[in-house]
Structures are given as structure tokens and as C-alpha cells.
PDB file of C-alpha atoms in Angstrom:
ATOM      1  CA  MET A   1      44.180 195.600   5.128  1.00 46.00           C
ATOM      2  CA  SER A   2      43.065 191.967   5.007  1.00 48.00           C
ATOM      3  CA  ILE A   3      40.899 190.279   7.622  1.00 47.00           C
ATOM      4  CA  ASN A   4      43.763 187.900   8.434  1.00 52.00           C
ATOM      5  CA  SER A   5      46.011 190.790   9.400  1.00 51.00           C
ATOM      6  CA  LYS A   6      43.628 191.687  12.224  1.00 51.00           C
ATOM      7  CA  LYS A   7      43.748 188.254  13.839  1.00 55.00           C
ATOM      8  CA  PRO A   8      47.068 188.707  15.715  1.00 57.00           C
ATOM      9  CA  SER A   9      45.766 191.941  17.248  1.00 71.00           C
ATOM     10  CA  ILE A  10      42.587 190.214  18.422  1.00 73.00           C
ATOM     11  CA  HIS A  11      44.593 187.331  19.855  1.00 63.00           C
ATOM     12  CA  LEU A  12      46.887 189.736  21.683  1.00 65.00           C
ATOM     13  CA  LEU A  13      43.919 191.634  23.063  1.00 60.00           C
ATOM     14  CA  ILE A  14      42.297 188.427  24.349  1.00 66.00           C
ATOM     15  CA  THR A  15      45.603 187.305  25.903  1.00 65.00           C
ATOM     16  CA  ALA A  16      46.051 190.668  27.588  1.00 59.00           C
ATOM     17  CA  ILE A  17      42.528 190.549  29.011  1.00 64.00           C
ATOM     18  CA  LEU A  18      43.112 187.036  30.377  1.00 62.00           C
ATOM     19  CA  VAL A  19      46.391 188.150  31.973  1.00 60.00           C
ATOM     20  CA  VAL A  20      44.682 191.125  33.601  1.00 59.00           C
ATOM     21  CA  ILE A  21      41.866 188.925  34.930  1.00 60.00           C
ATOM     22  CA  THR A  22      44.371 186.378  36.271  1.00 60.00           C
ATOM     23  CA  LEU A  23      46.412 189.078  38.010  1.00 50.00           C
ATOM     24  CA  ALA A  24      43.273 190.642  39.451  1.00 50.00           C
ATOM     25  CA  LEU A  25      42.113 187.295  40.851  1.00 43.00           C
ATOM     26  CA  ALA A  26      45.585 186.578  42.273  1.00 45.00           C
ATOM     27  CA  SER A  27      45.716 190.021  43.872  1.00 48.00           C
ATOM     28  CA  THR A  28      42.249 189.553  45.361  1.00 48.00           C
ATOM     29  CA  TYR A  29      43.289 186.183  46.788  1.00 40.00           C
ATOM     30  CA  VAL A  30      46.464 187.615  48.330  1.00 44.00           C
ATOM     31  CA  ILE A  31      44.558 190.553  49.795  1.00 45.00           C
ATOM     32  CA  ALA A  32      41.998 188.146  51.269  1.00 41.00           C
ATOM     33  CA  LEU A  33      44.760 186.071  52.897  1.00 43.00           C
ATOM     34  CA  VAL A  34      46.420 189.169  54.341  1.00 46.00           C
ATOM     35  CA  TYR A  35      43.096 190.454  55.665  1.00 43.00           C
ATOM     36  CA  ALA A  36      42.323 187.039  57.178  1.00 48.00           C
ATOM     37  CA  ASN A  37      45.676 187.076  58.942  1.00 57.00           C
ATOM     38  CA  ILE A  38      44.988 190.552  60.315  1.00 59.00           C
ATOM     39  CA  ILE A  39      41.569 189.451  61.605  1.00 57.00           C
ATOM     40  CA  ALA A  40      43.031 186.344  63.275  1.00 66.00           C
ATOM     41  CA  SER A  41      46.112 188.086  64.675  1.00 62.00           C
ATOM     42  CA  SER A  42      46.621 187.807  68.438  1.00 72.00           C
ATOM     43  CA  THR A  43      43.880 185.176  68.801  1.00 82.00           C
ATOM     44  CA  SER A  44      46.414 182.456  69.646  1.00 79.00           C
ATOM     45  CA  GLY A  45      47.822 184.477  72.549  1.00 80.00           C
ATOM     46  CA  VAL A  46      44.349 185.282  73.841  1.00 82.00           C
ATOM     47  CA  LEU A  47      43.368 181.604  73.762  1.00 86.00           C
ATOM     48  CA  ALA A  48      46.546 180.666  75.640  1.00 85.00           C
ATOM     49  CA  ALA A  49      45.752 183.267  78.312  1.00 85.00           C
ATOM     50  CA  TRP A  50      42.196 181.957  78.687  1.00 83.00           C
ATOM     51  CA  ALA A  51      43.479 178.397  79.038  1.00 83.00           C
ATOM     52  CA  ARG A  52      45.835 179.507  81.832  1.00 82.00           C
ATOM     53  CA  GLU A  53      43.406 181.747  83.673  1.00 79.00           C
ATOM     54  CA  GLY A  54      40.183 179.819  83.140  1.00 70.00           C
ATOM     55  CA  ALA A  55      37.556 182.529  83.546  1.00 65.00           C
ATOM     56  CA  ILE A  56      37.473 185.840  81.690  1.00 75.00           C
ATOM     57  CA  THR A  57      36.405 189.334  82.751  1.00 68.00           C
ATOM     58  CA  ASP A  58      34.714 190.547  79.559  1.00 77.00           C
ATOM     59  CA  GLN A  59      31.916 188.163  78.612  1.00 82.00           C
ATOM     60  CA  SER A  60      31.705 189.606  75.082  1.00 85.00           C
ATOM     61  CA  GLU A  61      35.275 188.566  74.225  1.00 88.00           C
ATOM     62  CA  PRO A  62      34.597 184.893  73.370  1.00 91.00           C
ATOM     63  CA  GLU A  63      31.959 185.680  70.763  1.00 92.00           C
ATOM     64  CA  ILE A  64      34.130 188.404  69.236  1.00 89.00           C
ATOM     65  CA  LEU A  65      37.120 186.058  69.004  1.00 89.00           C
ATOM     66  CA  ARG A  66      35.056 183.210  67.564  1.00 92.00           C
ATOM     67  CA  ASN A  67      33.542 185.487  64.932  1.00 90.00           C
ATOM     68  CA  ARG A  68      36.987 186.792  63.962  1.00 89.00           C
ATOM     69  CA  LEU A  69      38.303 183.288  63.486  1.00 90.00           C
ATOM     70  CA  LYS A  70      35.262 182.139  61.520  1.00 91.00           C
ATOM     71  CA  ARG A  71      35.499 185.172  59.287  1.00 89.00           C
ATOM     72  CA  ALA A  72      39.197 184.500  58.700  1.00 87.00           C
ATOM     73  CA  LEU A  73      38.362 180.891  57.896  1.00 90.00           C
ATOM     74  CA  THR A  74      35.852 181.905  55.232  1.00 88.00           C
ATOM     75  CA  MET A  75      38.691 183.739  53.475  1.00 85.00           C
ATOM     76  CA  ALA A  76      41.177 180.904  53.923  1.00 85.00           C
ATOM     77  CA  PRO A  77      39.096 177.722  54.398  1.00 87.00           C
ATOM     78  CA  ASP A  78      42.054 175.342  54.461  1.00 86.00           C
ATOM     79  CA  ASN A  79      44.255 177.334  56.833  1.00 92.00           C
ATOM     80  CA  PRO A  80      45.217 174.853  59.573  1.00 94.00           C
ATOM     81  CA  GLU A  81      46.130 177.598  62.058  1.00 93.00           C
ATOM     82  CA  TYR A  82      42.610 179.014  62.018  1.00 91.00           C
ATOM     83  CA  LEU A  83      41.142 175.517  62.285  1.00 96.00           C
ATOM     84  CA  GLU A  84      43.371 174.732  65.267  1.00 95.00           C
ATOM     85  CA  ARG A  85      42.510 178.015  66.978  1.00 93.00           C
ATOM     86  CA  LEU A  86      38.804 177.344  66.584  1.00 96.00           C
ATOM     87  CA  ALA A  87      39.435 173.899  68.086  1.00 96.00           C
ATOM     88  CA  ARG A  88      41.169 175.543  71.033  1.00 95.00           C
ATOM     89  CA  TYR A  89      38.350 178.057  71.349  1.00 95.00           C
ATOM     90  CA  TYR A  90      35.700 175.344  71.618  1.00 96.00           C
ATOM     91  CA  GLN A  91      37.971 173.307  73.870  1.00 95.00           C
ATOM     92  CA  TRP A  92      38.162 176.287  76.232  1.00 94.00           C
ATOM     93  CA  ARG A  93      34.419 176.886  75.825  1.00 94.00           C
ATOM     94  CA  SER A  94      33.715 173.309  76.922  1.00 94.00           C
ATOM     95  CA  THR A  95      35.436 173.988  80.262  1.00 92.00           C
ATOM     96  CA  GLN A  96      32.969 176.789  80.996  1.00 91.00           C
ATOM     97  CA  TYR A  97      30.119 174.283  81.364  1.00 92.00           C
ATOM     98  CA  LYS A  98      29.459 171.444  83.761  1.00 92.00           C
ATOM     99  CA  PRO A  99      31.142 168.176  82.729  1.00 89.00           C
ATOM    100  CA  GLU A 100      28.921 165.989  80.535  1.00 86.00           C
ATOM    101  CA  SER A 101      26.297 168.716  80.203  1.00 94.00           C
ATOM    102  CA  SER A 102      24.799 169.137  76.732  1.00 94.00           C
ATOM    103  CA  GLU A 103      26.684 172.424  76.315  1.00 95.00           C
ATOM    104  CA  ASN A 104      29.963 170.819  77.346  1.00 95.00           C
ATOM    105  CA  LEU A 105      29.515 167.902  74.960  1.00 95.00           C
ATOM    106  CA  GLU A 106      28.474 170.145  72.070  1.00 97.00           C
ATOM    107  CA  ALA A 107      31.517 172.418  72.482  1.00 97.00           C
ATOM    108  CA  SER A 108      33.792 169.379  72.856  1.00 97.00           C
ATOM    109  CA  GLN A 109      32.445 167.843  69.653  1.00 96.00           C
ATOM    110  CA  LEU A 110      33.048 171.073  67.744  1.00 97.00           C
ATOM    111  CA  ALA A 111      36.599 171.143  69.105  1.00 98.00           C
ATOM    112  CA  LEU A 112      37.122 167.542  67.964  1.00 97.00           C
ATOM    113  CA  ASP A 113      35.812 168.398  64.508  1.00 97.00           C
ATOM    114  CA  TYR A 114      38.158 171.359  64.109  1.00 97.00           C
ATOM    115  CA  TYR A 115      41.175 169.412  65.399  1.00 98.00           C
ATOM    116  CA  THR A 116      40.378 166.675  62.892  1.00 97.00           C
ATOM    117  CA  GLN A 117      40.249 169.209  60.064  1.00 97.00           C
ATOM    118  CA  ALA A 118      43.530 170.829  61.157  1.00 97.00           C
ATOM    119  CA  ILE A 119      45.217 167.427  61.314  1.00 98.00           C
ATOM    120  CA  GLY A 120      43.828 166.587  57.886  1.00 97.00           C
ATOM    121  CA  ALA A 121      45.469 169.750  56.534  1.00 96.00           C
ATOM    122  CA  VAL A 122      48.852 169.187  58.230  1.00 97.00           C
ATOM    123  CA  PRO A 123      49.033 165.629  59.606  1.00 97.00           C
ATOM    124  CA  SER A 124      52.702 165.921  60.596  1.00 97.00           C
ATOM    125  CA  TRP A 125      52.309 168.858  63.006  1.00 97.00           C
ATOM    126  CA  PRO A 126      52.586 167.334  66.509  1.00 97.00           C
ATOM    127  CA  TYR A 127      50.779 170.093  68.392  1.00 96.00           C
ATOM    128  CA  TYR A 128      47.546 169.391  66.512  1.00 97.00           C
ATOM    129  CA  TRP A 129      47.784 165.795  67.676  1.00 98.00           C
ATOM    130  CA  SER A 130      48.621 166.808  71.266  1.00 97.00           C
ATOM    131  CA  GLY A 131      45.683 169.233  71.297  1.00 97.00           C
ATOM    132  CA  LEU A 132      43.456 166.325  70.329  1.00 98.00           C
ATOM    133  CA  ILE A 133      45.036 164.240  73.108  1.00 98.00           C
ATOM    134  CA  GLN A 134      44.261 166.924  75.705  1.00 96.00           C
ATOM    135  CA  LEU A 135      40.657 167.133  74.614  1.00 97.00           C
ATOM    136  CA  LYS A 136      40.054 163.384  74.536  1.00 97.00           C
ATOM    137  CA  HIS A 137      41.856 163.000  77.861  1.00 97.00           C
ATOM    138  CA  ALA A 138      39.474 165.542  79.411  1.00 94.00           C
ATOM    139  CA  LEU A 139      36.554 163.581  77.946  1.00 94.00           C
ATOM    140  CA  TRP A 140      38.173 160.299  79.005  1.00 96.00           C
ATOM    141  CA  GLN A 141      37.827 158.956  75.467  1.00 96.00           C
ATOM    142  CA  TYR A 142      40.474 156.254  75.111  1.00 98.00           C
ATOM    143  CA  ASP A 143      39.548 154.925  71.692  1.00 97.00           C
ATOM    144  CA  ASP A 144      41.226 154.303  68.335  1.00 97.00           C
ATOM    145  CA  GLU A 145      41.418 158.036  67.657  1.00 97.00           C
ATOM    146  CA  MET A 146      43.221 158.580  70.964  1.00 98.00           C
ATOM    147  CA  GLU A 147      45.638 155.769  70.114  1.00 98.00           C
ATOM    148  CA  ARG A 148      46.476 157.409  66.778  1.00 98.00           C
ATOM    149  CA  ALA A 149      46.863 160.786  68.442  1.00 98.00           C
ATOM    150  CA  ILE A 150      49.326 159.481  71.052  1.00 98.00           C
ATOM    151  CA  GLN A 151      51.382 157.557  68.520  1.00 98.00           C
ATOM    152  CA  ASN A 152      51.520 160.413  66.009  1.00 98.00           C
ATOM    153  CA  ALA A 153      52.239 163.100  68.596  1.00 98.00           C
ATOM    154  CA  ALA A 154      55.107 160.936  69.817  1.00 97.00           C
ATOM    155  CA  ARG A 155      56.262 160.245  66.270  1.00 97.00           C
ATOM    156  CA  TYR A 156      56.235 163.830  64.997  1.00 97.00           C
ATOM    157  CA  GLY A 157      57.212 165.713  68.165  1.00 95.00           C
ATOM    158  CA  PRO A 158      59.334 163.456  70.380  1.00 94.00           C
ATOM    159  CA  TRP A 159      61.514 166.348  71.614  1.00 94.00           C
ATOM    160  CA  PHE A 160      58.916 169.117  72.050  1.00 95.00           C
ATOM    161  CA  ASP A 161      58.702 169.640  75.803  1.00 95.00           C
ATOM    162  CA  ASN A 162      55.034 170.661  76.065  1.00 95.00           C
ATOM    163  CA  ASN A 163      54.116 167.892  73.669  1.00 96.00           C
ATOM    164  CA  GLN A 164      55.941 165.436  75.914  1.00 97.00           C
ATOM    165  CA  ASN A 165      54.062 166.585  79.015  1.00 97.00           C
ATOM    166  CA  ILE A 166      50.676 166.153  77.343  1.00 97.00           C
ATOM    167  CA  ILE A 167      51.527 162.672  76.069  1.00 98.00           C
ATOM    168  CA  LEU A 168      52.874 161.539  79.432  1.00 98.00           C
ATOM    169  CA  LEU A 169      49.922 162.828  81.445  1.00 97.00           C
ATOM    170  CA  ALA A 170      47.271 161.320  79.176  1.00 98.00           C
ATOM    171  CA  GLY A 171      49.315 158.202  78.492  1.00 98.00           C
ATOM    172  CA  PHE A 172      50.056 157.174  82.049  1.00 97.00           C
ATOM    173  CA  GLN A 173      46.697 158.200  83.493  1.00 97.00           C
ATOM    174  CA  GLY A 174      44.996 156.079  80.846  1.00 97.00           C
ATOM    175  CA  TRP A 175      47.641 153.355  80.787  1.00 97.00           C
ATOM    176  CA  PRO A 176      45.246 150.388  81.292  1.00 97.00           C
ATOM    177  CA  TYR A 177      43.295 151.430  78.191  1.00 97.00           C
ATOM    178  CA  LEU A 178      46.264 151.747  75.819  1.00 98.00           C
ATOM    179  CA  SER A 179      47.473 149.213  73.292  1.00 98.00           C
ATOM    180  CA  GLN A 180      51.049 147.980  73.459  1.00 98.00           C
ATOM    181  CA  ALA A 181      51.983 150.195  70.498  1.00 98.00           C
ATOM    182  CA  SER A 182      50.741 153.289  72.298  1.00 98.00           C
ATOM    183  CA  ARG A 183      52.461 152.242  75.521  1.00 98.00           C
ATOM    184  CA  ASP A 184      55.721 151.876  73.613  1.00 98.00           C
ATOM    185  CA  SER A 185      55.254 155.403  72.247  1.00 98.00           C
ATOM    186  CA  VAL A 186      54.641 156.797  75.736  1.00 97.00           C
ATOM    187  CA  ILE A 187      57.718 155.063  77.155  1.00 97.00           C
ATOM    188  CA  GLN A 188      59.877 156.411  74.320  1.00 97.00           C
ATOM    189  CA  VAL A 189      58.588 159.927  75.007  1.00 97.00           C
ATOM    190  CA  LEU A 190      59.292 159.404  78.721  1.00 97.00           C
ATOM    191  CA  GLU A 191      62.895 158.447  78.008  1.00 96.00           C
ATOM    192  CA  ASN A 192      63.338 161.539  75.838  1.00 97.00           C
ATOM    193  CA  ALA A 193      61.612 163.788  78.363  1.00 97.00           C
ATOM    194  CA  LEU A 194      63.793 162.597  81.246  1.00 97.00           C
ATOM    195  CA  LYS A 195      66.810 163.693  79.219  1.00 96.00           C
ATOM    196  CA  LEU A 196      65.312 167.027  78.183  1.00 96.00           C
ATOM    197  CA  GLN A 197      63.401 168.153  81.290  1.00 97.00           C
ATOM    198  CA  PRO A 198      63.950 165.630  84.118  1.00 97.00           C
ATOM    199  CA  LYS A 199      62.837 167.802  87.037  1.00 97.00           C
ATOM    200  CA  ARG A 200      59.610 168.906  85.363  1.00 97.00           C
ATOM    201  CA  VAL A 201      58.737 165.364  84.319  1.00 97.00           C
ATOM    202  CA  ILE A 202      59.343 163.986  87.801  1.00 97.00           C
ATOM    203  CA  THR A 203      57.363 166.817  89.399  1.00 97.00           C
ATOM    204  CA  GLN A 204      54.451 166.319  87.020  1.00 97.00           C
ATOM    205  CA  SER A 205      54.440 162.567  87.661  1.00 97.00           C
ATOM    206  CA  LEU A 206      54.226 163.108  91.424  1.00 97.00           C
ATOM    207  CA  ASP A 207      51.552 165.798  91.036  1.00 96.00           C
ATOM    208  CA  ASN A 208      49.383 163.522  88.917  1.00 96.00           C
ATOM    209  CA  GLY A 209      49.921 160.153  90.537  1.00 94.00           C
ATOM    210  CA  TYR A 210      51.896 158.184  87.988  1.00 95.00           C
ATOM    211  CA  SER A 211      55.449 158.382  89.343  1.00 95.00           C
ATOM    212  CA  SER A 212      55.535 154.580  89.764  1.00 95.00           C
ATOM    213  CA  TYR A 213      55.778 154.257  85.978  1.00 95.00           C
ATOM    214  CA  LEU A 214      58.995 156.292  86.052  1.00 95.00           C
ATOM    215  CA  LEU A 215      60.774 154.325  88.770  1.00 95.00           C
ATOM    216  CA  PRO A 216      62.178 151.509  86.555  1.00 95.00           C
ATOM    217  CA  ILE A 217      64.057 154.159  84.548  1.00 96.00           C
ATOM    218  CA  ILE A 218      64.878 156.471  87.464  1.00 96.00           C
ATOM    219  CA  ASN A 219      66.388 153.677  89.579  1.00 94.00           C
ATOM    220  CA  LYS A 220      68.909 152.923  86.819  1.00 95.00           C
ATOM    221  CA  ASP A 221      70.211 156.508  86.668  1.00 96.00           C
ATOM    222  CA  GLN A 222      71.914 158.064  89.683  1.00 97.00           C
ATOM    223  CA  GLU A 223      71.260 161.643  88.583  1.00 97.00           C
ATOM    224  CA  LEU A 224      67.563 161.023  87.993  1.00 97.00           C
ATOM    225  CA  LYS A 225      67.333 159.146  91.274  1.00 97.00           C
ATOM    226  CA  SER A 226      68.870 162.107  93.092  1.00 97.00           C
ATOM    227  CA  ILE A 227      66.355 164.549  91.516  1.00 97.00           C
ATOM    228  CA  TYR A 228      63.505 162.242  92.473  1.00 97.00           C
ATOM    229  CA  ILE A 229      64.630 161.886  96.094  1.00 97.00           C
ATOM    230  CA  GLN A 230      65.191 165.648  96.439  1.00 96.00           C
ATOM    231  CA  GLU A 231      61.684 166.295  95.190  1.00 97.00           C
ATOM    232  CA  LEU A 232      60.247 163.794  97.666  1.00 96.00           C
ATOM    233  CA  ILE A 233      62.161 165.506 100.511  1.00 96.00           C
ATOM    234  CA  ARG A 234      60.932 168.920  99.402  1.00 95.00           C
ATOM    235  CA  ARG A 235      57.346 167.731  99.418  1.00 95.00           C
ATOM    236  CA  LYS A 236      57.714 166.128 102.835  1.00 92.00           C
ATOM    237  CA  ARG A 237      58.935 169.425 104.269  1.00 92.00           C
ATOM    238  CA  LEU A 238      55.837 171.178 102.932  1.00 88.00           C
ATOM    239  CA  LEU A 239      53.513 168.825 104.832  1.00 79.00           C
TER     240      LEU A 239
END
């Protein structure tokens, strides 16, 4: 047998080895992603519960949840869901400290960093932008980043009800600090929201002291005007 006749066999062997290595790496990657998802499972619901309830009963839970998310992120560094959940974790953590304390500011900055990374991964997902709005609203940071957040949240999620509520609250409470472009975005969201969830929008505006911004639109619509008056009557009866 000649030396040349052995070459195809060697080439096939090398190709087979490369295929096996490639499949092994792919399998390892898939397993890592699945494991990361298992680790991070249920964290979103837990964070939502903490945001609603404020305090927690088990003081070890926050560290456990943070460690789970960080571990998941090491396995899937570009996963925007894990980045957003870490942002929400630090956003919640910031509320556990006194406003403007060093601990509050440090947690808030970490939340900002993770929101920025999540947005960088998926810039068209409106809830990442609205999460950033909530955080900057709590910090009262009406800057260029807040302007972009309001405009993009309005652009990418004009009909998402919770998104609308966040934009309206931050937008109208910080109205004097907004550019005309951001004000236009807020007004467009308001018009959509009054069609989608009129009672909730009117109630929220009265609860948070910006109902006067709604009146030019409400006074032109008999149905909206009726909802507004009924809510005023209901509140007067509670006094």
C-alpha cells in the first residue's frame, strides 16, 4: 500500500475528530444555557413580589437570589433577561436604604449599569426602557438618558398598559425638565392610554397630582369627562 493511499483515511479521521469536538462544545454550551435558565427560574416573580410588598421576611433571600442570577449570567453573559433581573434586584435593594445614602446610591448605580447592558442587548424592548425610567424617576435624574428612555419606551411600547403608566407618572411629574420631543412622546402615550385604560389613567393622575395635564383631552370627550367627574365624586364622598 502506498503512502498516498493512507492520506484519505487520515483526513477522514481528522474531520471526524473536529466534528466530535464541535458537537461536544455545542452540547456543553446548550447544557450551560439550560442550567442557567434553571438557576434563574422564578427570580422574576420573586422580584415582582418584593417590589409590591417592599420588605421581606427572610433576610437571606436577597443574597441567594443575587448569587443565582450572577451565576446564571456567568453562563450566559449576554442574556438580557438576567441583566434586567439584576437591575431590578439592585433597584429593589436601593429602596431598602435611606434616600441618598451611600448604600442607596451604590445600589442605584448598579441597577443603572445593568439596565444599560440589558438595553444594549435588546434596545427595542420597551420594558427595559421603562425600568430605567422608574429608577431615574426615583433618583430624580432628568437628564439626556432619561429623555432617551422616555422617547424609546413610548416608541417601542405605546400600547403596553404598565409601560404607559410608568411613562405618564415620570413624564408629568418631571414635565418642566423635559424637552419638547419628550413631552410630545408623553402626550402621545397619554392619548393611547386614555383609549386603552381611561379609568386607571385618570385615577393615577389624581393620585399623583398631574390631572391638570389631562383636562385638555378629557374636556373634549364626553365619555372621558364622565369618568373623570365620577371619580371626583367618589373621592369627595370618601372625605
